[in-house]
Amino acid sequence: MKKSKYKEQVKALRAELIQLQIALKDADFPVLIVISGDDRSGRHETLNLLHEWMDSRFLQANAYGLPTEEEQQKPFMWRYWKDLPQNGVIGLCLRDWTSYSIIEYLIDQIDEKQFTKRIEYSNAFEATLTARGMLIIKIWLHLPEEELKHRLKIERKYLHKVWQIHQKDQLIYSDFDRAKTVIQKTLKDTDSDSSSWHIIESSDLYQRNLHVGKLIAEKIRARLNRSATDNVQPNEDSKTGRQHETTSQKNHLDTIDLSKHLDKKTYKHELKYWQHKASHLIYQFQEMDKSCVIVFEGWDAAGKGGCIRRLTSSIDAGFYRVIPVAAPTDEESAHHYLWRFWRKIPRAGRMSIFDRSWYGRVLVERVEGFASDNEWQSAYDEINDFERQLHDKGIPVIKFWLHIDKEEQLERFKERETIPYKHHKITEEDYRNREKWTDYEITINDMIDKTSTSYAPWRLIPSNSKHYARIEVLKHVCNVLEKTLKDSSTE
Amino acid sequence: MKKSKYKEQVKALRAELIQLQIALKDADFPVLIVISGDDRSGRHETLNLLHEWMDSRFLQANAYGLPTEEEQQKPFMWRYWKDLPQNGVIGLCLRDWTSYSIIEYLIDQIDEKQFTKRIEYSNAFEATLTARGMLIIKIWLHLPEEELKHRLKIERKYLHKVWQIHQKDQLIYSDFDRAKTVIQKTLKDTDSDSSSWHIIESSDLYQRNLHVGKLIAEKIRARLNRSATDNVQPNEDSKTGRQHETTSQKNHLDTIDLSKHLDKKTYKHELKYWQHKASHLIYQFQEMDKSCVIVFEGWDAAGKGGCIRRLTSSIDAGFYRVIPVAAPTDEESAHHYLWRFWRKIPRAGRMSIFDRSWYGRVLVERVEGFASDNEWQSAYDEINDFERQLHDKGIPVIKFWLHIDKEEQLERFKERETIPYKHHKITEEDYRNREKWTDYEITINDMIDKTSTSYAPWRLIPSNSKHYARIEVLKHVCNVLEKTLKDSSTE
């Protein structure tokens, strides 16, 4: 292609990309462009090119190198989750989850089994993001074999010393044929309708640049058009969640024996014992740099706060964080709903205690119609996947449902109203929620059914007796920690 | 004190604290409560107590232990900056900047000189936060000498193995008298009108709890009242920034020789040379895990973007981040204006390139009256302090002012309007800003005068010739990096 012709085409393309960026600002979805491939310098050039062609204020580039200490402590996908662009923004990603896993596998830092898991994580990640509206454009810059081999040879000669990460890039081709096979298979395994790979021949600069630019423009334009159509035909199904078939056959809540209780004397005695034990176990846990996630869900006034305080008073304040979950902030709303929880995963030796959690998606958001049917229905898998990644990283997820009956709740509401410093805890909304008791029962049963997994089972706590509930919670935390310690010592 | 009397007082106190928290939600300032002192378990108990007494959803507790890898790479105050509470929220801080420095000094991890610097940082930190409205309440829980010695003895016996951080707590008292002297002196040195220490006798639980609660209630109430008064008498001075005395005697901008230029051929040649050199130096920089901050300021259309791209094309995309600075988000606005920049300090081996920066405070915010006189006037010191902390940590701060004249700017505006993909860069606002050219000249001169420091001098770049400017920027970056590398190799 002649330079003059290229320049002319670029001019038109830039104008279009800018127009699309302006339209994108008001969109209710983000864009994530993955720039990958065997053309190492091409990836870098492409990143710079896009910064030149587009309005860089609404581009957000992230390149991933060797994992930091913190990244190593957290599930593999953590660093990609935390950097996700928000609605209206275009994220650019170098060394994405798939490419980075390929590198690690080819240089034998992870084995076959771990690699397979990575591919599962990657696919689940992309599926959950695209299902929630994100446009993912995955570009693989490909060099013909001849040229790639030639470049690798030059690079090896030219660089006396190379950056660690480049060394890795080099190393993956130490067995060229194996690398080729693995890459081809992986690209196939991570290709889906909603996020497919676009292989772009990278040897001719002009062709490549135009190809990349046009692809991006085309994809964004199509996505914007789809959004426009979506808006014309609002989802009729939303807000009718509870009329849908509930697949839960078993009424889990009815199996909870609410008559369980503890007298004050036994309670005091047990509390001392279990708090001491918890303190000891948590101390060991921290010494081993292990972390843990505890989730408290339950009816309003079921006593979540009280249970949390009995637990935290056994822990040194430096080692836990209680995360009260309320309505999302503006920034949080402009992201996938799991984004804010991914960001709060504890680092090694720390404990995150969630007072309400991501389960809001399948509870209040479902009942109130804040989430569409499609949204809350997909959430079960999304949540299970999230918790599995924590579990796989050795971070136990302990989940409590604190259960009380309707009469007990009313009594507690009344009691709160008479105590000045508890009065603020009761609002009109609490009474409104109460009226939806039956709706909530259905959603809670569904939640327990679909998210009680082998790696993160729900623990249902009879809580009509606060004493009983607090001890049960402490006991269960102790059991899980003890088991985790035992398992890790026999590994 | 009798238990019944205590309970009664607590009831009233809790109700008041909750009321204050509700009032605080709409306040335009945050509260930061430091819980420190020689009573280790008392600190922890107090944290739990406050969570019990108040609405924990609007409390944000942070406890600081041994610094993480990332914390070690950044200035000491970084971890405290990034966790600051936003307006309406109460932050609780365990092992604050002062207490942590005392520990490190007493166990000889930092020397006298470093300790003195820490005290300077601490005082500057508190001064800048309180000057911008934050209420800081510093509590020192104090045990009588007898009792403290007794407790230390028990702890030593009781704990077979102690957490690292507790070991430190213990160690500081290995020379009891020295510890006492250092603590007393430091508390005095870090006591100021706007953030003074409140020494609270900690041996009696009831007394201590009431004392802490009442102190917090009293301080928040007083601060809320002050705010209310402030609102009745709006600051008459704001928006009149430019009528104030400008202390800059020298016209820095006039000293810039705008006739400098480079012909295309020389430019291409030089560009190649300096990009190659920059690439080489940046590579060495990264190999040594050094990081760097580069700031681009300049008139609209002065060519910041072009200079940045010529620089970044020499760097591997994984190692730099361009941070375009626009209007703050809601979350950012609810914090000290430097908060969002502290959060973007690069980690080891990385480079942050700011396209506009914290200098907006003393430029556009001053001219447009977004910052009050008091606010932009104090900003010079606040900014210098920020940059000094980066410099002290071995992170060079390279600052460019790209200068063009009024005619050149107009020409570039006109040119942009004719190019479709540049058209979006020109708005009405650009023309409005142009009308304030003289106001801006004054503010720019003041800025250069007051923030050109030995550790972070301004580099004024004649930019009527884009070619000339780009080469100058590259040259200067190379020089600074080269010097830094040299200095660190002779250390």
mmCIF file with all atom_site columns, C-alpha atoms in Angstrom, chain A residues 81 124 127-132 297 336-339 341-342 357-367 370-389 399 443 446-453 455 458:
data_model
loop_
_atom_site.group_PDB
_atom_site.id
_atom_site.type_symbol
_atom_site.label_atom_id
_atom_site.label_alt_id
_atom_site.label_comp_id
_atom_site.label_asym_id
_atom_site.label_entity_id
_atom_site.label_seq_id
_atom_site.pdbx_PDB_ins_code
_atom_site.Cartn_x
_atom_site.Cartn_y
_atom_site.Cartn_z
_atom_site.occupancy
_atom_site.B_iso_or_equiv
_atom_site.pdbx_formal_charge
_atom_site.auth_seq_id
_atom_site.auth_comp_id
_atom_site.auth_asym_id
_atom_site.auth_atom_id
_atom_site.pdbx_PDB_model_num
ATOM 1  C CA . TRP A 1 81  ? -10.729 -7.727  37.617 1.00 0.00 ? 81  TRP A CA 1
ATOM 2  C CA . ALA A 1 124 ? -15.827 -17.715 32.774 1.00 0.00 ? 124 ALA A CA 1
ATOM 3  C CA . ALA A 1 127 ? -18.566 -14.858 29.679 1.00 0.00 ? 127 ALA A CA 1
ATOM 4  C CA . THR A 1 128 ? -19.633 -12.985 32.809 1.00 0.00 ? 128 THR A CA 1
ATOM 5  C CA . LEU A 1 129 ? -18.341 -9.660  31.496 1.00 0.00 ? 129 LEU A CA 1
ATOM 6  C CA . THR A 1 130 ? -19.892 -9.928  28.055 1.00 0.00 ? 130 THR A CA 1
ATOM 7  C CA . ALA A 1 131 ? -23.159 -11.217 29.517 1.00 0.00 ? 131 ALA A CA 1
ATOM 8  C CA . ARG A 1 132 ? -23.275 -7.988  31.551 1.00 0.00 ? 132 ARG A CA 1
ATOM 9  C CA . GLU A 1 297 ? -26.322 -12.766 55.250 1.00 0.00 ? 297 GLU A CA 1
ATOM 10 C CA . HIS A 1 336 ? -19.747 -5.310  36.714 1.00 0.00 ? 336 HIS A CA 1
ATOM 11 C CA . TYR A 1 337 ? -21.490 -5.930  40.057 1.00 0.00 ? 337 TYR A CA 1
ATOM 12 C CA . LEU A 1 338 ? -18.756 -8.324  41.212 1.00 0.00 ? 338 LEU A CA 1
ATOM 13 C CA . TRP A 1 339 ? -16.023 -5.745  40.594 1.00 0.00 ? 339 TRP A CA 1
ATOM 14 C CA . PHE A 1 341 ? -16.041 -7.445  45.750 1.00 0.00 ? 341 PHE A CA 1
ATOM 15 C CA . TRP A 1 342 ? -13.038 -8.598  43.777 1.00 0.00 ? 342 TRP A CA 1
ATOM 16 C CA . SER A 1 357 ? -22.318 -9.285  50.254 1.00 0.00 ? 357 SER A CA 1
ATOM 17 C CA . TRP A 1 358 ? -22.489 -10.130 46.550 1.00 0.00 ? 358 TRP A CA 1
ATOM 18 C CA . TYR A 1 359 ? -25.584 -12.183 47.397 1.00 0.00 ? 359 TYR A CA 1
ATOM 19 C CA . GLY A 1 360 ? -27.537 -8.934  47.284 1.00 0.00 ? 360 GLY A CA 1
ATOM 20 C CA . ARG A 1 361 ? -27.706 -9.616  43.554 1.00 0.00 ? 361 ARG A CA 1
ATOM 21 C CA . VAL A 1 362 ? -29.910 -12.688 44.005 1.00 0.00 ? 362 VAL A CA 1
ATOM 22 C CA . LEU A 1 363 ? -31.785 -11.397 47.076 1.00 0.00 ? 363 LEU A CA 1
ATOM 23 C CA . VAL A 1 364 ? -32.782 -7.734  47.292 1.00 0.00 ? 364 VAL A CA 1
ATOM 24 C CA . GLU A 1 365 ? -31.937 -6.957  43.663 1.00 0.00 ? 365 GLU A CA 1
ATOM 25 C CA . ARG A 1 366 ? -34.087 -9.843  42.500 1.00 0.00 ? 366 ARG A CA 1
ATOM 26 C CA . VAL A 1 367 ? -37.033 -9.090  44.780 1.00 0.00 ? 367 VAL A CA 1
ATOM 27 C CA . PHE A 1 370 ? -33.138 -3.933  40.361 1.00 0.00 ? 370 PHE A CA 1
ATOM 28 C CA . ALA A 1 371 ? -31.654 -6.851  38.459 1.00 0.00 ? 371 ALA A CA 1
ATOM 29 C CA . SER A 1 372 ? -33.356 -8.259  35.373 1.00 0.00 ? 372 SER A CA 1
ATOM 30 C CA . ASP A 1 373 ? -34.307 -11.939 35.302 1.00 0.00 ? 373 ASP A CA 1
ATOM 31 C CA . ASN A 1 374 ? -31.397 -12.658 33.073 1.00 0.00 ? 374 ASN A CA 1
ATOM 32 C CA . GLU A 1 375 ? -29.083 -10.810 35.445 1.00 0.00 ? 375 GLU A CA 1
ATOM 33 C CA . TRP A 1 376 ? -30.018 -12.539 38.669 1.00 0.00 ? 376 TRP A CA 1
ATOM 34 C CA . GLN A 1 377 ? -30.349 -15.912 37.010 1.00 0.00 ? 377 GLN A CA 1
ATOM 35 C CA . SER A 1 378 ? -26.807 -15.739 35.611 1.00 0.00 ? 378 SER A CA 1
ATOM 36 C CA . ALA A 1 379 ? -25.539 -14.488 38.937 1.00 0.00 ? 379 ALA A CA 1
ATOM 37 C CA . TYR A 1 380 ? -25.577 -17.949 40.556 1.00 0.00 ? 380 TYR A CA 1
ATOM 38 C CA . ASP A 1 381 ? -22.923 -19.245 38.184 1.00 0.00 ? 381 ASP A CA 1
ATOM 39 C CA . GLU A 1 382 ? -20.960 -16.006 38.356 1.00 0.00 ? 382 GLU A CA 1
ATOM 40 C CA . ILE A 1 383 ? -20.907 -16.140 42.137 1.00 0.00 ? 383 ILE A CA 1
ATOM 41 C CA . ASN A 1 384 ? -19.978 -19.805 42.234 1.00 0.00 ? 384 ASN A CA 1
ATOM 42 C CA . ASP A 1 385 ? -17.128 -19.125 39.877 1.00 0.00 ? 385 ASP A CA 1
ATOM 43 C CA . PHE A 1 386 ? -15.913 -16.229 42.015 1.00 0.00 ? 386 PHE A CA 1
ATOM 44 C CA . GLU A 1 387 ? -15.959 -18.322 45.186 1.00 0.00 ? 387 GLU A CA 1
ATOM 45 C CA . ARG A 1 388 ? -14.293 -21.244 43.455 1.00 0.00 ? 388 ARG A CA 1
ATOM 46 C CA . GLN A 1 389 ? -11.387 -19.031 42.458 1.00 0.00 ? 389 GLN A CA 1
ATOM 47 C CA . LYS A 1 399 ? -21.006 -18.244 54.451 1.00 0.00 ? 399 LYS A CA 1
ATOM 48 C CA . THR A 1 443 ? -35.238 -16.216 46.746 1.00 0.00 ? 443 THR A CA 1
ATOM 49 C CA . ASP A 1 446 ? -33.085 -20.608 45.519 1.00 0.00 ? 446 ASP A CA 1
ATOM 50 C CA . MET A 1 447 ? -29.873 -18.976 46.649 1.00 0.00 ? 447 MET A CA 1
ATOM 51 C CA . ILE A 1 448 ? -29.065 -21.736 49.112 1.00 0.00 ? 448 ILE A CA 1
ATOM 52 C CA . ASP A 1 449 ? -29.902 -24.346 46.510 1.00 0.00 ? 449 ASP A CA 1
ATOM 53 C CA . LYS A 1 450 ? -27.762 -22.907 43.762 1.00 0.00 ? 450 LYS A CA 1
ATOM 54 C CA . THR A 1 451 ? -24.788 -21.547 45.627 1.00 0.00 ? 451 THR A CA 1
ATOM 55 C CA . SER A 1 452 ? -24.196 -24.193 48.266 1.00 0.00 ? 452 SER A CA 1
ATOM 56 C CA . THR A 1 453 ? -21.163 -25.776 46.692 1.00 0.00 ? 453 THR A CA 1
ATOM 57 C CA . TYR A 1 455 ? -16.048 -25.538 48.136 1.00 0.00 ? 455 TYR A CA 1
ATOM 58 C CA . TRP A 1 458 ? -23.954 -22.256 53.189 1.00 0.00 ? 458 TRP A CA 1
#
